[in-house]
CSV table of C-alpha atoms in Angstrom, one decimal:
chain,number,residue,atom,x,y,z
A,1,UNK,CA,-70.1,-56.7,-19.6
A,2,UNK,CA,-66.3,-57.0,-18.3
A,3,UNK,CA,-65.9,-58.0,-14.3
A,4,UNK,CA,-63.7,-55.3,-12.0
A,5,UNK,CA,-60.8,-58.1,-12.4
A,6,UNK,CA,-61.2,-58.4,-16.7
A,7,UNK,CA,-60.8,-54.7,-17.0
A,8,UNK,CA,-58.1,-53.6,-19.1
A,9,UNK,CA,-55.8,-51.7,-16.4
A,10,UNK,CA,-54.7,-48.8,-18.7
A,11,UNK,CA,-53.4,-47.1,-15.8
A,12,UNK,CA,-50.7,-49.8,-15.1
A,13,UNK,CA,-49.3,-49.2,-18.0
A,14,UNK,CA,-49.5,-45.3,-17.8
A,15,UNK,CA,-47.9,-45.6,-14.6
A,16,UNK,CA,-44.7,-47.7,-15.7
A,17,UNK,CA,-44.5,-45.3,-18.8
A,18,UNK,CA,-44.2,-42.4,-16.2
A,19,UNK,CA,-42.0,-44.5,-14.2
A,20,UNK,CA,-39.5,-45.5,-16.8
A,21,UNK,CA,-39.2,-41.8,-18.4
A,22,UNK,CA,-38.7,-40.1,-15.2
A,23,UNK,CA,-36.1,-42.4,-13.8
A,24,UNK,CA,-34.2,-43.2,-17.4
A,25,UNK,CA,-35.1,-38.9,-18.8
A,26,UNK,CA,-36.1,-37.1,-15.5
A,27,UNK,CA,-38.8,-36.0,-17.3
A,28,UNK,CA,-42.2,-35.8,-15.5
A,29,UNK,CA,-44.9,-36.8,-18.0
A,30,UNK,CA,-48.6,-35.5,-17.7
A,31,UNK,CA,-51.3,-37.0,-18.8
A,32,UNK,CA,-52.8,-34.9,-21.3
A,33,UNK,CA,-56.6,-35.1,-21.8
A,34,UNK,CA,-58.9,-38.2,-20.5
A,35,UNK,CA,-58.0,-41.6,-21.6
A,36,UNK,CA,-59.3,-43.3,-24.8
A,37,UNK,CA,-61.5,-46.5,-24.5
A,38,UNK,CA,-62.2,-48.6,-26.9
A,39,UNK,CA,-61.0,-46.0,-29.8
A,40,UNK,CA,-61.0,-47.7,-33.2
A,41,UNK,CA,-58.4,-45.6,-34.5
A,42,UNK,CA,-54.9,-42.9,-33.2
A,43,UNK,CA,-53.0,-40.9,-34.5
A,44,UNK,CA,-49.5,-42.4,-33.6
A,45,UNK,CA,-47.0,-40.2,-35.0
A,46,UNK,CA,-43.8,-41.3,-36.4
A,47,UNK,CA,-42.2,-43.5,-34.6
A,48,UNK,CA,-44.1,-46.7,-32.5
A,49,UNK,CA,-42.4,-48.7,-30.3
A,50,UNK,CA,-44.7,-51.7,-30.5
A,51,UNK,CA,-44.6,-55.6,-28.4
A,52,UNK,CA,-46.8,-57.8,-28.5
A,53,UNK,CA,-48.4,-59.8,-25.6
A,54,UNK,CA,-49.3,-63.0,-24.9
A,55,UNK,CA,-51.2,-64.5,-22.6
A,56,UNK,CA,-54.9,-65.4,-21.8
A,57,UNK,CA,-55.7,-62.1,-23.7
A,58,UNK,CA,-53.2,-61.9,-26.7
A,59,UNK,CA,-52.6,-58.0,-27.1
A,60,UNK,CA,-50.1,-55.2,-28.5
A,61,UNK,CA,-48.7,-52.2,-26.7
A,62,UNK,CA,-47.4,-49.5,-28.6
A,63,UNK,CA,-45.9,-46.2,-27.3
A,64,UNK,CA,-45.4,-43.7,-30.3
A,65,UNK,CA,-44.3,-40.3,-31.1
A,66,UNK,CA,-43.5,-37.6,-33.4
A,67,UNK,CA,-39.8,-37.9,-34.7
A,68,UNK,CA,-38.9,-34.3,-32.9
A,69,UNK,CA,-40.3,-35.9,-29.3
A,70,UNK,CA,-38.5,-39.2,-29.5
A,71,UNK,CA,-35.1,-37.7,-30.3
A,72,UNK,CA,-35.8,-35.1,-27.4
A,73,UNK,CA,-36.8,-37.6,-25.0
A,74,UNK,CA,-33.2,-40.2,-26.2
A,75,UNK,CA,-30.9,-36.7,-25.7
A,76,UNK,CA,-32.3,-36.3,-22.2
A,77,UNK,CA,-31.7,-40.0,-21.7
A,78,UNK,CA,-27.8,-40.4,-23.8
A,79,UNK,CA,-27.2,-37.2,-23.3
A,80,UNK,CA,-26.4,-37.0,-26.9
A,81,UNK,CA,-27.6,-33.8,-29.1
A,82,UNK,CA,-31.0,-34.3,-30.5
A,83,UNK,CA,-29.5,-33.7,-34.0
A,84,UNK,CA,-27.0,-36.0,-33.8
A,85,UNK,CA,-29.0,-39.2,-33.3
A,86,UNK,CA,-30.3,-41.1,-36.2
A,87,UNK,CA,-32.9,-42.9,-37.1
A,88,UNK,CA,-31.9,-46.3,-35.5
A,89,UNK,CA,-31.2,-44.4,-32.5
A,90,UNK,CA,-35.0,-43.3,-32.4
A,91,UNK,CA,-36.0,-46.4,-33.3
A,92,UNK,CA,-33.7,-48.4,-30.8
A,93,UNK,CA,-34.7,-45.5,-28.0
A,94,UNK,CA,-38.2,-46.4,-28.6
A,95,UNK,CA,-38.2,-50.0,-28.7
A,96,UNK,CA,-36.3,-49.9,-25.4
A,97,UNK,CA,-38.6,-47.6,-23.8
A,98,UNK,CA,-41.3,-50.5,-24.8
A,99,UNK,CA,-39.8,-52.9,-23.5
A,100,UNK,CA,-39.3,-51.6,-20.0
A,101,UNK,CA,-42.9,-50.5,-19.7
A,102,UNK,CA,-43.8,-53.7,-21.0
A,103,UNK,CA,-41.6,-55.5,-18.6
A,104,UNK,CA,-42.7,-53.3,-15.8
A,105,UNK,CA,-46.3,-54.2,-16.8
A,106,UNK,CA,-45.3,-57.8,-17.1
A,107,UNK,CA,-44.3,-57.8,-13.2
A,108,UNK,CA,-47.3,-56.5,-11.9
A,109,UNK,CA,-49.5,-58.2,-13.5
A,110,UNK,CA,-48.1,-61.8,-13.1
A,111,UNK,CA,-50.4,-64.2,-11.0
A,112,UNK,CA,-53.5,-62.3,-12.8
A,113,UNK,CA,-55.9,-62.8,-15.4
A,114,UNK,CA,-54.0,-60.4,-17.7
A,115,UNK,CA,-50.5,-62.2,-16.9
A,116,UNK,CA,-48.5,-62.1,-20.6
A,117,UNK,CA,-45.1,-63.1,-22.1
A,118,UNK,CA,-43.5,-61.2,-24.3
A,119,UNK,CA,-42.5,-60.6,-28.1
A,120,UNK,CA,-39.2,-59.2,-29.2
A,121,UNK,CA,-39.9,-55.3,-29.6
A,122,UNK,CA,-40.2,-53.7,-32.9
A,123,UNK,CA,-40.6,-50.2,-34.6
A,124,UNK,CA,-42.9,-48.8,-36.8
A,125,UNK,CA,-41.4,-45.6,-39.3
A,126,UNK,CA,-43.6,-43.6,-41.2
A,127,UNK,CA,-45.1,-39.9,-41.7
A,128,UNK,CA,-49.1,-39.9,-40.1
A,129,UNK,CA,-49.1,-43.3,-39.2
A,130,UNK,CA,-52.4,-44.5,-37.6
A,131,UNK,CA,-53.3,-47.4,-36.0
A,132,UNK,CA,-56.7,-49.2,-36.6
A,133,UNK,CA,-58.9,-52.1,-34.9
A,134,UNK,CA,-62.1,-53.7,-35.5
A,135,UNK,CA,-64.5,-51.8,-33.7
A,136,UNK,CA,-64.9,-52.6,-30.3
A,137,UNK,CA,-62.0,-54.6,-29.4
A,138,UNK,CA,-60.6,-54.2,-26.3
A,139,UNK,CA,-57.9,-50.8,-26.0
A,140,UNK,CA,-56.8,-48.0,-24.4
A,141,UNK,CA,-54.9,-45.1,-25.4
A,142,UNK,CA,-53.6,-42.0,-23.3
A,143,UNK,CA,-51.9,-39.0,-24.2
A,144,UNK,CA,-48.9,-37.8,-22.0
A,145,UNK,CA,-46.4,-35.0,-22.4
A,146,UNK,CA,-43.5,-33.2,-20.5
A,147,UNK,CA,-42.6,-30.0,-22.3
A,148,UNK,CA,-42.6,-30.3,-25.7
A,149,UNK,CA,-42.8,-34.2,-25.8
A,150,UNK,CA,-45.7,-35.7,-26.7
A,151,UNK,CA,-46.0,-39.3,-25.9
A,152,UNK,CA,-49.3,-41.9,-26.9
A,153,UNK,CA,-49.5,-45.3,-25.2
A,154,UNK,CA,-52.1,-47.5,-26.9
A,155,UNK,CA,-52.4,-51.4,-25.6
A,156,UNK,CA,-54.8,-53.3,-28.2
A,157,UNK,CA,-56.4,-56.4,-27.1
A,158,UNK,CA,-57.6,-58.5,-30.0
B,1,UNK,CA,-9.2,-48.3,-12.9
B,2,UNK,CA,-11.7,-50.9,-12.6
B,3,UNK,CA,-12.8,-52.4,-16.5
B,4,UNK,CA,-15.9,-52.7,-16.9
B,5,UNK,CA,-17.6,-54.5,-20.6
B,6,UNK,CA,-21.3,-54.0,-21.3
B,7,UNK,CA,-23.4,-56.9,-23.1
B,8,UNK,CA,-27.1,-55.3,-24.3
B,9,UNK,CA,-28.2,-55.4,-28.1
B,10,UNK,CA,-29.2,-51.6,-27.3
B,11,UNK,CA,-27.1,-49.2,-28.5
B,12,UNK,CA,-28.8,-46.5,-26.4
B,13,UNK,CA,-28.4,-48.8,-23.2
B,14,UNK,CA,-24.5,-49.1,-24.3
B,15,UNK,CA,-24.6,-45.2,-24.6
B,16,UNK,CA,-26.4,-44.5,-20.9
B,17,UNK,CA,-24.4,-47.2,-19.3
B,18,UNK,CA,-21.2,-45.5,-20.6
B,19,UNK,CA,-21.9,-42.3,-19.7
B,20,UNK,CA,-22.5,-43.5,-15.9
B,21,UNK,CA,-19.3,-45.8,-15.8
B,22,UNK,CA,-17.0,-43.1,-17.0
B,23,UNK,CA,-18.5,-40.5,-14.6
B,24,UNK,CA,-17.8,-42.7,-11.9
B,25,UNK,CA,-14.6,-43.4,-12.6
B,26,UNK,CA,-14.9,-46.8,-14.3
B,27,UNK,CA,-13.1,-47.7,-17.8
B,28,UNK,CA,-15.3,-49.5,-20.8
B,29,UNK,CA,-13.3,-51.8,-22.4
B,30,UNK,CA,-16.0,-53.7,-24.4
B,31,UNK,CA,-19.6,-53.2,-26.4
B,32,UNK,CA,-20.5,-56.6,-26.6
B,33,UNK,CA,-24.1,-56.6,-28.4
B,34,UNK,CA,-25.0,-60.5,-27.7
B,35,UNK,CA,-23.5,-63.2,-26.0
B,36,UNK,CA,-21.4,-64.6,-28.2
B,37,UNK,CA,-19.2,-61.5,-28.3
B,38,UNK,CA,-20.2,-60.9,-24.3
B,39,UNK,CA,-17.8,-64.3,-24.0
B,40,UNK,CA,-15.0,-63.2,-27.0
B,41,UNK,CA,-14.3,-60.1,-25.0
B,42,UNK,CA,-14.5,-61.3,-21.7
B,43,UNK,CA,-11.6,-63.8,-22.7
B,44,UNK,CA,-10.1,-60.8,-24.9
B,45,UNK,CA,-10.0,-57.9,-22.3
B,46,UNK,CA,-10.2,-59.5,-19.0
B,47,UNK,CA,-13.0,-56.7,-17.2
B,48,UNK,CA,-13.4,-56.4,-13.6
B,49,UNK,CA,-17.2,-56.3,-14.0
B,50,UNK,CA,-19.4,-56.8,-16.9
B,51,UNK,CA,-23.0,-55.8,-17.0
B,52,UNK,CA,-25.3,-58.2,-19.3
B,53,UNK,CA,-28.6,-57.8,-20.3
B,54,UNK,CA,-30.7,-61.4,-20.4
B,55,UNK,CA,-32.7,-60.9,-24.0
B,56,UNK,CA,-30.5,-60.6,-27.1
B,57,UNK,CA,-29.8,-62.1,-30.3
B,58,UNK,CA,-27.8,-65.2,-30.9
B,59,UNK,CA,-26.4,-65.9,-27.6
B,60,UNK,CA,-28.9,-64.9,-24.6
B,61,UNK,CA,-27.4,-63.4,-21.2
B,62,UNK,CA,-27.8,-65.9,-19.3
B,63,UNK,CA,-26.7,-68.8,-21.0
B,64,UNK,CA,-23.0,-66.3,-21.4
B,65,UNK,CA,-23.3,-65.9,-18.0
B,66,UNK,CA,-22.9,-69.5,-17.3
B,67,UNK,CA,-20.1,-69.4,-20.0
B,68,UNK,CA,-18.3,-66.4,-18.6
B,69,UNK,CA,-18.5,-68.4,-14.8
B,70,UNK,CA,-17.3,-71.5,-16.5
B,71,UNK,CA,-14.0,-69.8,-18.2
B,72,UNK,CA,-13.5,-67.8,-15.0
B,73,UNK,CA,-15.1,-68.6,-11.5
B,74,UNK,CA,-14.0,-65.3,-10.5
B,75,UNK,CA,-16.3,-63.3,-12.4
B,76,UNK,CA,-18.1,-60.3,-11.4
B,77,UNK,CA,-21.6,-60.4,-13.7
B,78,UNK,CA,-24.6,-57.8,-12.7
B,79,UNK,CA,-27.6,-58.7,-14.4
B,80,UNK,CA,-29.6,-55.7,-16.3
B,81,UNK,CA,-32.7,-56.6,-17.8
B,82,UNK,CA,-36.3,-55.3,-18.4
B,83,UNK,CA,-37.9,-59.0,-17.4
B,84,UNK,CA,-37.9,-59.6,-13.7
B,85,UNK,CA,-39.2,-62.9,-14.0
B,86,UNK,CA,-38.3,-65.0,-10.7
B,87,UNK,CA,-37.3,-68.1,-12.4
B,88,UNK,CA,-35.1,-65.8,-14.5
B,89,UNK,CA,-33.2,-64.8,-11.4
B,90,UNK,CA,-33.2,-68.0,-9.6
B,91,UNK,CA,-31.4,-69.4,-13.0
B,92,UNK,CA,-29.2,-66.3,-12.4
B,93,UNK,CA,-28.4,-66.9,-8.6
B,94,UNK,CA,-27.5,-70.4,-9.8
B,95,UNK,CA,-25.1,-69.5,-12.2
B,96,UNK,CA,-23.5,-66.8,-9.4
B,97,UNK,CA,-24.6,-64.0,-10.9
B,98,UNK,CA,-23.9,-61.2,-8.5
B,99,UNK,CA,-26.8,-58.9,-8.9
B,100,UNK,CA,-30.4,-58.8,-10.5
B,101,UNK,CA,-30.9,-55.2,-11.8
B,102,UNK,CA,-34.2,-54.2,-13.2
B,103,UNK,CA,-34.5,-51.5,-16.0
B,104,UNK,CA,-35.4,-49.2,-15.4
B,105,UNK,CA,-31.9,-47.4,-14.2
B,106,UNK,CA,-30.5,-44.5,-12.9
B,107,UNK,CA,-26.6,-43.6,-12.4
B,108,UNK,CA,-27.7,-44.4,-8.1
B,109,UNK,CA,-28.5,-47.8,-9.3
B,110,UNK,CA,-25.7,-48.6,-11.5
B,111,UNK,CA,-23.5,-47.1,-9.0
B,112,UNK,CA,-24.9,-48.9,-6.0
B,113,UNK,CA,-24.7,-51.6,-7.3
B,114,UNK,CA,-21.0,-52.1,-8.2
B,115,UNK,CA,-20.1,-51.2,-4.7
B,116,UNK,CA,-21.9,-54.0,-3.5
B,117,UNK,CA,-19.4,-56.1,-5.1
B,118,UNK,CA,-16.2,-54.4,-4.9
């Protein structure tokens, strides 16, 4: 059974993902329902950010979306018209997003046993993408949203 | 007008860091999208201030940073990066980087931080 300290702190990574929108959208995200544990499977939209971690505990965070959320959540944060972006735009807004929380993340959790460096970030594209594990590996997932964005943040240990 | 060039392989970051330089009365006069083209334009356009990220493609921030200081002790560089690592920033103190910003960023935090420099 996993110790206090083992625990995979979900919340940290929640909180830098409601740290990061608010300061670079002024959006205020909500969680939306309890947090996932352990889930085999989600729902993730169309457009993941995704980084992988590495560390003690080699692991993936991914932050996805619907394609309408991510270019509503880039105009608050260019201030260009959600129907002007295009797809790299999502895809770069997302993969930046990542890597912030991930950095964030990274910070505070130096010194510990979940301490990790970093891959480049990437994007995944696609209509009803889902994400799959074995069964119980070690994740999370939560579900946030401000207005009409809807946000999921799923970190995957493996 | 103070000229400002803006090294990030993020076009989004290039857009947000735009929009807070012009509001404030600062001119762009680069998109530099690694290092290699941070140090092209720095000797091309000559900015008052440039703003580099540490993480890109083909030429990382920091080792234009030393470039940039080498061509041109004079320059102003302010750090912007999502890793906050503390060897990262000493390397960047050592080179004279003049500020350590951590994403994320705000148009307060931009802002502040060039008039610490001026």
């Amino acid at each position: 059974m996993a110790t206090a300290e083992t625990e995979l702190p979900g919340d940290v990574f929640v909180d830098a993902l409601r740290e990061t929108v608010a300061t670079m959208a002024g959006l205020t995200l909500e969680q939306k329902g309890p947090p996932s544990e352990n889930e085999a499977s989600c729902d993730c939209g169309q457009i993941t950010g995704a980084m992988g971690m590495f560390g003690a505990k080699n692991g993936y965070l991914l932050i996805a979306a619907e394609q309408e959320s991510v270019a509503e959540l880039v105009m608050f944060m260019t201030g260009i018209e959600a129907t002007d972006l295009t797809e790299n735009d999502l895809c770069d807004g997302m993969m930046e997003l990542v890597n912030m929380v991930a950095g964030a993340v990274r910070k505070k959790l130096a010194g510990s046993d979940r301490a990790f460096d970093l891959s480049s970030p990437w994007a995944i594209i696609g209509l009803k993408t889902r994400i799959v594990t074995k069964q119980r590996v070690d994740s999370y997932s939560a579900r946030l949203q401000a207005g009409s964005i809807q946000l999921i943040i799923k970190i995957i240990y493996v | 007008m103070k000229k400002v060039l803006i090294v990030d392989d993020s076009p989004m970051i290039h857009t947000m860091l735009r929009k807070t330089l012009v509001r404030n009365g600062y001119e762009v006069c680069g998109d530099a999208h690694n290092g290699r083209e941070a140090i092209e334009l720095y000797q091309k356009a000559s900015p008052d201030l440039v703003f580099m990220d540490v993480t890109m493609p083909v030429m990382d921030g920091l080792t234009a940073a030393r470039q940039i200081r080498e061509l041109d002790r004079q320059a102003r560089i302010i750090m912007l990066t999502a890793m906050g690592d503390e060897e990262i920033i000493a390397e960047a103190k050592d080179i004279g980087v003049a500020i350590f910003l951590k994403k994320p960023f705000d148009d307060y935090k931009i802002v502040s931080a060039i008039s610490k420099i001026e």
